PDB file of C-alpha atoms in Angstrom:
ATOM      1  CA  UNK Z  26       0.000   0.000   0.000  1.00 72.00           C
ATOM      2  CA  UNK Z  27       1.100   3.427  -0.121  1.00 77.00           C
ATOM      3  CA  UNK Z  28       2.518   5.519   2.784  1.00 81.00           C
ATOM      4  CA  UNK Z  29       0.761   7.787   4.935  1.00 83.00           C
ATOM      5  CA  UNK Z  30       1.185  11.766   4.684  1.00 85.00           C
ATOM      6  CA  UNK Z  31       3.121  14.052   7.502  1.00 86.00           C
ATOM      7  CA  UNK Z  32       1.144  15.785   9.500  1.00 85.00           C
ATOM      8  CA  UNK Z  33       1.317  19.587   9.405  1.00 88.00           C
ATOM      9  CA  UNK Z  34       3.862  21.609  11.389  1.00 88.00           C
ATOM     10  CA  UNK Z  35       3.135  25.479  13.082  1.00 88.00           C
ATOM     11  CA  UNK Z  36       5.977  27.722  14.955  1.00 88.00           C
ATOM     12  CA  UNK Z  37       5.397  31.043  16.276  1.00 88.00           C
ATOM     13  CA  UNK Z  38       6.958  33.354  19.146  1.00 87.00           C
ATOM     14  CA  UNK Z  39       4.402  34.744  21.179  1.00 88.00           C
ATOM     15  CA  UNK Z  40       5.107  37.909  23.227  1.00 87.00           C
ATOM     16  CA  UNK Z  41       4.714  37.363  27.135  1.00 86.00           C
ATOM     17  CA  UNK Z  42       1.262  39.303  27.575  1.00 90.00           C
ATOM     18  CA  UNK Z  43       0.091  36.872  24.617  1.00 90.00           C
ATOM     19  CA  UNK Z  44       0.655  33.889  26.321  1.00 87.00           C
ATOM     20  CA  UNK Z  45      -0.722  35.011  29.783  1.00 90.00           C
ATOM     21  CA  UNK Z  46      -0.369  33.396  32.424  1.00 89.00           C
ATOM     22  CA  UNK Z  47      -1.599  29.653  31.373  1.00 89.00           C
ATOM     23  CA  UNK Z  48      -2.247  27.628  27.919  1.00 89.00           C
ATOM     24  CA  UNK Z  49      -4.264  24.822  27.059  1.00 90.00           C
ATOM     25  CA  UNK Z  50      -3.112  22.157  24.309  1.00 88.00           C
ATOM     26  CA  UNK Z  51      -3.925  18.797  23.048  1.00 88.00           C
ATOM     27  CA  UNK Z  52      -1.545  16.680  21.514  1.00 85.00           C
ATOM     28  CA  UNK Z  53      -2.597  14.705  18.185  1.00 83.00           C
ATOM     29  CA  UNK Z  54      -2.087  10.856  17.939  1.00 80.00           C
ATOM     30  CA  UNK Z  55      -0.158   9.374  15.077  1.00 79.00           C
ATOM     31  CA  UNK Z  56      -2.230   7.549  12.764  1.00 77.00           C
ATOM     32  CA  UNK Z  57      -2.326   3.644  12.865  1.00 76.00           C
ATOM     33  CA  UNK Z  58      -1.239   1.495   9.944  1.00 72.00           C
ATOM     34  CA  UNK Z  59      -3.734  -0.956   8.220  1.00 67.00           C
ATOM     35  CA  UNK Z  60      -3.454  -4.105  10.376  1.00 67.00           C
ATOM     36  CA  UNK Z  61      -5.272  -6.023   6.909  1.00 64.00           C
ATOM     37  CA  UNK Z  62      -3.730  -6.304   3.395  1.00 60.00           C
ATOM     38  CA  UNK Z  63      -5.655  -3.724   1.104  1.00 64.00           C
ATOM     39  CA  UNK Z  64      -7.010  -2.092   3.959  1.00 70.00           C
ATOM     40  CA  UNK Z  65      -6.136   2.053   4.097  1.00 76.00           C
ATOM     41  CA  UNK Z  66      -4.284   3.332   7.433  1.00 79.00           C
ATOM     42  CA  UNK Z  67      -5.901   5.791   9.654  1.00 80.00           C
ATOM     43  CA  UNK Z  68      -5.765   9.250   9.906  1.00 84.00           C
ATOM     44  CA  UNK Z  69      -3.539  11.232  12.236  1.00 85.00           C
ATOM     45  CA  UNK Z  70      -4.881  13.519  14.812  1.00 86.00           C
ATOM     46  CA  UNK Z  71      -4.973  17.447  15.467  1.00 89.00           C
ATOM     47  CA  UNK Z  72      -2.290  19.528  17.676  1.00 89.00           C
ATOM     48  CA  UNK Z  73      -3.389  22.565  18.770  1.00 91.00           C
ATOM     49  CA  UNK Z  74      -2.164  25.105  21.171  1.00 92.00           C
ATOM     50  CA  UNK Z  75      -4.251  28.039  22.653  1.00 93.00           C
ATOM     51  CA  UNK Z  76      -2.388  30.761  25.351  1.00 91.00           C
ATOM     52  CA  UNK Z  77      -4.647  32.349  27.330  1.00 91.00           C
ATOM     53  CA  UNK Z  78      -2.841  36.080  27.260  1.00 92.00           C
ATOM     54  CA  UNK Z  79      -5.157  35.976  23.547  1.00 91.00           C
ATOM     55  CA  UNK Z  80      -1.935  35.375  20.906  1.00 92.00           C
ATOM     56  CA  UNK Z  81      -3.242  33.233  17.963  1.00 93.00           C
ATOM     57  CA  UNK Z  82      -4.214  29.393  18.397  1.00 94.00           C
ATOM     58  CA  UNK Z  83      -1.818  27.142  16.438  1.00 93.00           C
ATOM     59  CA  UNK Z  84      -3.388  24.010  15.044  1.00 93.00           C
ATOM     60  CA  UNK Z  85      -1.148  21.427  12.733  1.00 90.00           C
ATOM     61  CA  UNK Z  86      -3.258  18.710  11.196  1.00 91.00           C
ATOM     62  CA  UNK Z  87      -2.353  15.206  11.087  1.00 87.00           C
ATOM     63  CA  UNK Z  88      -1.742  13.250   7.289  1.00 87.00           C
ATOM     64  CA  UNK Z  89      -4.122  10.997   5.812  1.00 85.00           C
ATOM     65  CA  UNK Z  90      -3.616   7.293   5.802  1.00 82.00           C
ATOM     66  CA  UNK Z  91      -2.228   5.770   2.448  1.00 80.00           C
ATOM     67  CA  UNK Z  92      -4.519   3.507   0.731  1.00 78.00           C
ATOM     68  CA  UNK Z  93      -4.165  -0.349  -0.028  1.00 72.00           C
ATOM     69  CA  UNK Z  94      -5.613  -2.232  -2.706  1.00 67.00           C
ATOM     70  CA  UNK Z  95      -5.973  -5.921  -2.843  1.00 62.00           C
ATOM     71  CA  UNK Z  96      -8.317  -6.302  -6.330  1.00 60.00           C
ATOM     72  CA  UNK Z  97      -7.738  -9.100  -8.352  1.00 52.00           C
ATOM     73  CA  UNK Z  98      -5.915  -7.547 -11.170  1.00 54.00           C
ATOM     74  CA  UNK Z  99      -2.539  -7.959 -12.894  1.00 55.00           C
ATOM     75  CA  UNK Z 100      -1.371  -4.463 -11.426  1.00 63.00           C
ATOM     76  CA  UNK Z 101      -2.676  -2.782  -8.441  1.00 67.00           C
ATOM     77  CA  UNK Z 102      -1.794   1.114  -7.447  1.00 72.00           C
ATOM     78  CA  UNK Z 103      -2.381   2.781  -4.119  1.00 75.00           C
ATOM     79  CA  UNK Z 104      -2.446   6.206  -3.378  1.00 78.00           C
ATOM     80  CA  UNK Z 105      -0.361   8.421  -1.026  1.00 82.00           C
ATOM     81  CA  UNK Z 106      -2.093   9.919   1.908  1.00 84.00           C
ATOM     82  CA  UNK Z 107      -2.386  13.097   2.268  1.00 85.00           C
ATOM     83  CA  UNK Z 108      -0.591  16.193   4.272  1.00 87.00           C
ATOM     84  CA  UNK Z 109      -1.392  17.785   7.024  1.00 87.00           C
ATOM     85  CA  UNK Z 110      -1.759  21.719   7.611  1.00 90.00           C
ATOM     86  CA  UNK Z 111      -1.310  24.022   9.522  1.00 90.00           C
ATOM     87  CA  UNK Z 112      -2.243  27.197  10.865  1.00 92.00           C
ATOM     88  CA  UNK Z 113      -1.902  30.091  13.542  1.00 93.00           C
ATOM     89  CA  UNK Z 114       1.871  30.500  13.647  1.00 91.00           C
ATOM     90  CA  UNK Z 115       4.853  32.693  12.078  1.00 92.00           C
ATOM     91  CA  UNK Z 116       5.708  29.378   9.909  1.00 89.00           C
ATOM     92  CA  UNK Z 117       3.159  27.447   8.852  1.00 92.00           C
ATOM     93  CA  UNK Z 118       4.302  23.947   7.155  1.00 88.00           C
ATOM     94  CA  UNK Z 119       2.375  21.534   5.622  1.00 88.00           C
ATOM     95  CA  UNK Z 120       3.781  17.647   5.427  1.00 84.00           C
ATOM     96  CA  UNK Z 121       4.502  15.478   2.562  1.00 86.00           C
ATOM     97  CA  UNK Z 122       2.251  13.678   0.813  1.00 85.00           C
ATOM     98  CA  UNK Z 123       2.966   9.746   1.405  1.00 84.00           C
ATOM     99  CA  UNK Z 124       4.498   8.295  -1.525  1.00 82.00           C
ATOM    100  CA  UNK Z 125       2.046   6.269  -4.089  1.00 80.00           C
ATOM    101  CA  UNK Z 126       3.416   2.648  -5.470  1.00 77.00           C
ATOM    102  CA  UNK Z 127       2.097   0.183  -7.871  1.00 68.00           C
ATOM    103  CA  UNK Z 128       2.541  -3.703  -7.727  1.00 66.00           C
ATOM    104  CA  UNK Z 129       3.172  -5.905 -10.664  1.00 61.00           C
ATOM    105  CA  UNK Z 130       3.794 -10.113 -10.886  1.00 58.00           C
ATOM    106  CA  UNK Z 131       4.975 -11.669  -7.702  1.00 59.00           C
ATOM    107  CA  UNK Z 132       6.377  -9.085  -5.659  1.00 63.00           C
ATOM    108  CA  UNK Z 133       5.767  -5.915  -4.090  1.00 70.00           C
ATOM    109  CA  UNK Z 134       6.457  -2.596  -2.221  1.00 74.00           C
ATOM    110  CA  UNK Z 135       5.027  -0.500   0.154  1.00 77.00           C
ATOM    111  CA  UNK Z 136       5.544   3.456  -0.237  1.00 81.00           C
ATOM    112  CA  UNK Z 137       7.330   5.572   2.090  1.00 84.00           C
ATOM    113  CA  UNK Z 138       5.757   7.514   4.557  1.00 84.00           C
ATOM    114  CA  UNK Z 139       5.267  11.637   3.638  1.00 85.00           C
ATOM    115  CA  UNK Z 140       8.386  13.584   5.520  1.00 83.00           C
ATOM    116  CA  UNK Z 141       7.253  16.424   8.248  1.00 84.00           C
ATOM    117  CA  UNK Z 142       9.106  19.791   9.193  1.00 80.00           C
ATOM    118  CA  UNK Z 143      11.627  17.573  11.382  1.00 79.00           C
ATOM    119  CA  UNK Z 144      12.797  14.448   9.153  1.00 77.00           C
ATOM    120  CA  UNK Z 145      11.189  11.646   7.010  1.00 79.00           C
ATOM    121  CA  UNK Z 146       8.513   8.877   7.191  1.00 82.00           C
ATOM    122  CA  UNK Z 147       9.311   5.267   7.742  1.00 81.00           C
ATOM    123  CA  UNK Z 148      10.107   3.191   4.749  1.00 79.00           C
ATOM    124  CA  UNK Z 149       7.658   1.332   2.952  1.00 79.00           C
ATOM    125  CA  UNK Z 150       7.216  -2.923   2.990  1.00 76.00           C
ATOM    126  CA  UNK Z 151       7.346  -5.299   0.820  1.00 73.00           C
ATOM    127  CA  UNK Z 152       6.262  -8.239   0.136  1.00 71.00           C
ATOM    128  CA  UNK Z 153       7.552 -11.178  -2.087  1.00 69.00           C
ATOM    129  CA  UNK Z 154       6.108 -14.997  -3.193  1.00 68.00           C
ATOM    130  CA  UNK Z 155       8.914 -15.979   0.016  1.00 70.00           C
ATOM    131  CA  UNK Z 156       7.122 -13.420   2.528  1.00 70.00           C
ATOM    132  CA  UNK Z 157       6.146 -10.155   3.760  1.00 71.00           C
ATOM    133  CA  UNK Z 158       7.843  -7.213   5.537  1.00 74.00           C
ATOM    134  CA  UNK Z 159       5.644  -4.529   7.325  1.00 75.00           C
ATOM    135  CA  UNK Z 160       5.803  -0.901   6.771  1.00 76.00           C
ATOM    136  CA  UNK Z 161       8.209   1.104   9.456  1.00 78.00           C
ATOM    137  CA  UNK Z 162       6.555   2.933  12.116  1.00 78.00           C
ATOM    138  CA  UNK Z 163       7.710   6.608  11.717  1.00 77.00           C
ATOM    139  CA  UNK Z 164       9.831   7.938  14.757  1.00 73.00           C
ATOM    140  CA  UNK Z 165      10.123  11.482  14.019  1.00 74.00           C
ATOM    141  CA  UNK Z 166       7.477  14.080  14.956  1.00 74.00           C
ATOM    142  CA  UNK Z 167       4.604  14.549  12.180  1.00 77.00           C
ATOM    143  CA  UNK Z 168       5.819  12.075   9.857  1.00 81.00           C
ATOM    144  CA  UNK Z 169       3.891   9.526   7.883  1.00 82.00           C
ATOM    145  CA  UNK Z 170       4.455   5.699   8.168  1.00 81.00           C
ATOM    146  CA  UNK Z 171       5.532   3.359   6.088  1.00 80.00           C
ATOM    147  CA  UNK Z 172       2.743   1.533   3.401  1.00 76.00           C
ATOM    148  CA  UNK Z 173       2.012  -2.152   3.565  1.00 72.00           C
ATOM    149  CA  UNK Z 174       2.455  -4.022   0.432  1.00 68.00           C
ATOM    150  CA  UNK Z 175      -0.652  -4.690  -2.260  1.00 60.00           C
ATOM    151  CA  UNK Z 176      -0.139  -7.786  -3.480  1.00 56.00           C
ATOM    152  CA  UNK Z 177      -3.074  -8.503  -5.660  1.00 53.00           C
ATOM    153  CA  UNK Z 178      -4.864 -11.453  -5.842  1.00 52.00           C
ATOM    154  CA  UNK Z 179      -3.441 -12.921  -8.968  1.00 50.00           C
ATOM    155  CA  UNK Z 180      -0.259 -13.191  -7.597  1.00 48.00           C
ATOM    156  CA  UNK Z 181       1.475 -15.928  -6.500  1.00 45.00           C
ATOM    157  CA  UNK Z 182       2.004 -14.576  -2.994  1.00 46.00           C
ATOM    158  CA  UNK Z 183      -0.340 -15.189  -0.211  1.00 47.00           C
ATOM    159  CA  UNK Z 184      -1.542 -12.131   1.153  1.00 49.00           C
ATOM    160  CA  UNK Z 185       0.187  -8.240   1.815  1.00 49.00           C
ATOM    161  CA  UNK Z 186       1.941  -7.120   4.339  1.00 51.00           C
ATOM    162  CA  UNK Z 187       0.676  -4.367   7.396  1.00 53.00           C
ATOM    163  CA  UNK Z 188       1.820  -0.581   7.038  1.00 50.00           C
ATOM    164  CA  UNK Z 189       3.232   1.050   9.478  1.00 51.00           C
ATOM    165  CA  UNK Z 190       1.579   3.649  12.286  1.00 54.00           C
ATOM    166  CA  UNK Z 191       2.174   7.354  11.887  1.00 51.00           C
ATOM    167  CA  UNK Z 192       4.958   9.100  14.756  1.00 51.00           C
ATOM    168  CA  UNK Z 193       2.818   9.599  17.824  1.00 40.00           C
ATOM    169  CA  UNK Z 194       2.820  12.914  19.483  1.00 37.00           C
ATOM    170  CA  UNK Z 195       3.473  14.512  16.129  1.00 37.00           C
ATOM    171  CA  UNK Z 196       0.351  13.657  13.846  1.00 37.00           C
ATOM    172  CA  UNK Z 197       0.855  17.438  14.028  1.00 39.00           C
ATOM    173  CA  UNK Z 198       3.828  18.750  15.128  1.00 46.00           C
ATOM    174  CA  UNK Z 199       3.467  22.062  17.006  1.00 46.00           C
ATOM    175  CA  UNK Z 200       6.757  23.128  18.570  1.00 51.00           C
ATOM    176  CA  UNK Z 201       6.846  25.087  21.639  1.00 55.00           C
ATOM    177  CA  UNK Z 202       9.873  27.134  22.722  1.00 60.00           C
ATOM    178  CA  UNK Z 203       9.646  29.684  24.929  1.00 62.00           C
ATOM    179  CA  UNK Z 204      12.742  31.996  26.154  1.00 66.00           C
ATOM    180  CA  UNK Z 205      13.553  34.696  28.160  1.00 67.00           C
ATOM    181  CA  UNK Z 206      15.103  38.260  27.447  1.00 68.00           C
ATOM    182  CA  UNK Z 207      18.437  37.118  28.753  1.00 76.00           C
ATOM    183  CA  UNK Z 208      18.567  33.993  26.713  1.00 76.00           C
ATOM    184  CA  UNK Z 209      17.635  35.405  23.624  1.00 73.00           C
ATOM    185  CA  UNK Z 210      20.286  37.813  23.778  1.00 76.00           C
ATOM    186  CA  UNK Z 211      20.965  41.201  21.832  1.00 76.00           C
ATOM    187  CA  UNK Z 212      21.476  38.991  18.529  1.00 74.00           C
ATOM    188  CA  UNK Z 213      21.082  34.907  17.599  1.00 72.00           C
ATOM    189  CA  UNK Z 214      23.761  33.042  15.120  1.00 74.00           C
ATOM    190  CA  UNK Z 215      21.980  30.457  12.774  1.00 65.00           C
ATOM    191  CA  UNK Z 216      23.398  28.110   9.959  1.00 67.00           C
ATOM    192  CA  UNK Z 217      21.620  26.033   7.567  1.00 63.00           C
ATOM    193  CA  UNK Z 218      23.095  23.336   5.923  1.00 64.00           C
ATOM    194  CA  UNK Z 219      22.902  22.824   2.027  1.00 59.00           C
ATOM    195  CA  UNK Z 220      21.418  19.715   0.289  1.00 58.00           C
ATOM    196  CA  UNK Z 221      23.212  16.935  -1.047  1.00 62.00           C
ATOM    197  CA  UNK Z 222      24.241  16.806  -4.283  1.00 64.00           C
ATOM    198  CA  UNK Z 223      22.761  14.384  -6.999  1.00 59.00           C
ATOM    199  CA  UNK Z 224      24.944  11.787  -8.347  1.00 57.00           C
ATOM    200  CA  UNK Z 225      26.167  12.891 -12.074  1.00 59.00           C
ATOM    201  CA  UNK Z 226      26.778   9.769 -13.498  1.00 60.00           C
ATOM    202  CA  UNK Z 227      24.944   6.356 -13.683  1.00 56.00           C
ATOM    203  CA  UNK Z 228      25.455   4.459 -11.027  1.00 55.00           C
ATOM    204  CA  UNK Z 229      27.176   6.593  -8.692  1.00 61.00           C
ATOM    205  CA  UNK Z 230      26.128   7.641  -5.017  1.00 65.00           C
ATOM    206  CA  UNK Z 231      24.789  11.154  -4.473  1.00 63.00           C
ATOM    207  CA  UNK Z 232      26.444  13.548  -2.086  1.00 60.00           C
TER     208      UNK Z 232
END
């Protein structure tokens, strides 16, 4: 099956009379994977984040579960789940979309799960006329598990393989930092590292 979308990611820095002197927040759920072959993973839940000095709610969104297929066809295809938004903050950063895959003769994959703010999903199973592999569980905030595998029915396989659940506590990632005067300082150094580079020639490994 194909992997589940990232859930949605907000940041903001509130002032101190906008976060008053409490806040209330709820913490989203990651979404499970389908525990059947063909069967589409759940849904991750809803962060949000309200201070009580009046500054802006934040709400990230968990990703949609990626779908499974089990018809009895010579190729199958399963689509990605979905991302999750998000809204209320300074950033506001949707997830990835969960990777789609199609299966063909005897053997199959799983898609990955969609990447969040933070890192990416858990890789995709797979499944073979031997066995079956689940999908990974994703471990880093907001991201999207890993898609069972869709073996049709036509195959010489025996059944898929599960997908993996969602990263729990992250189905949408809202970060919360707050600091004081003194630590933030007259100034802040940042650096941001560059992408890797693509491999140039066939065969080679990418930067």
């Amino acid at each position: 099956g194909a992997g589940g979308g990232a859930g949605g990611t907000t940041i903001k820095l509130y002032t101190v009379a906008e976060i008053g002197a409490s806040a209330s927040y709820s913490i989203g759920g990651g979404g499970t994977g389908a525990t059947t072959a063909g069967a589409t993973g759940g849904t991750g839940g809803t962060t949000t984040f309200t201070p009580s000095g009046g500054g802006a709610t934040l709400t990230a969104n968990g990703g949609g579960g990626g779908t499974g297929n089990s018809t009895a066809a010579t190729a199958v295809y399963a689509n990605g789940g979905t991302s999750g938004s998000s809204t209320g903050g300074d950033i506001n950063a949707s997830g990835q979309d969960g990777f789609s895959v199609g299966s063909v003769a005897a053997a199959a994959i799983g898609g990955n799960g969609g990447a969040s703010y933070y890192a990416g999903g858990g890789k995709g199973g797979y499944r073979t006329t031997s066995g079956a592999t689940a999908g990974e569980t994703a471990v880093t905030y907001g991201a999207g598990g890993g898609g069972g595998a869709s073996l049709n029915t036509n195959n010489s396989g025996t059944g898929g393989a599960a997908g993996g659940n969602g990263a729990g506590g992250g189905a949408g990632g809202t970060t919360i930092k707050l600091y004081t005067v003194a630590e933030i300082g007259a100034s802040a150094s940042y650096s941001i590292g560059g992408g890797g580079t693509g491999a140039t020639t066939a065969g080679a490994t990418g930067g």
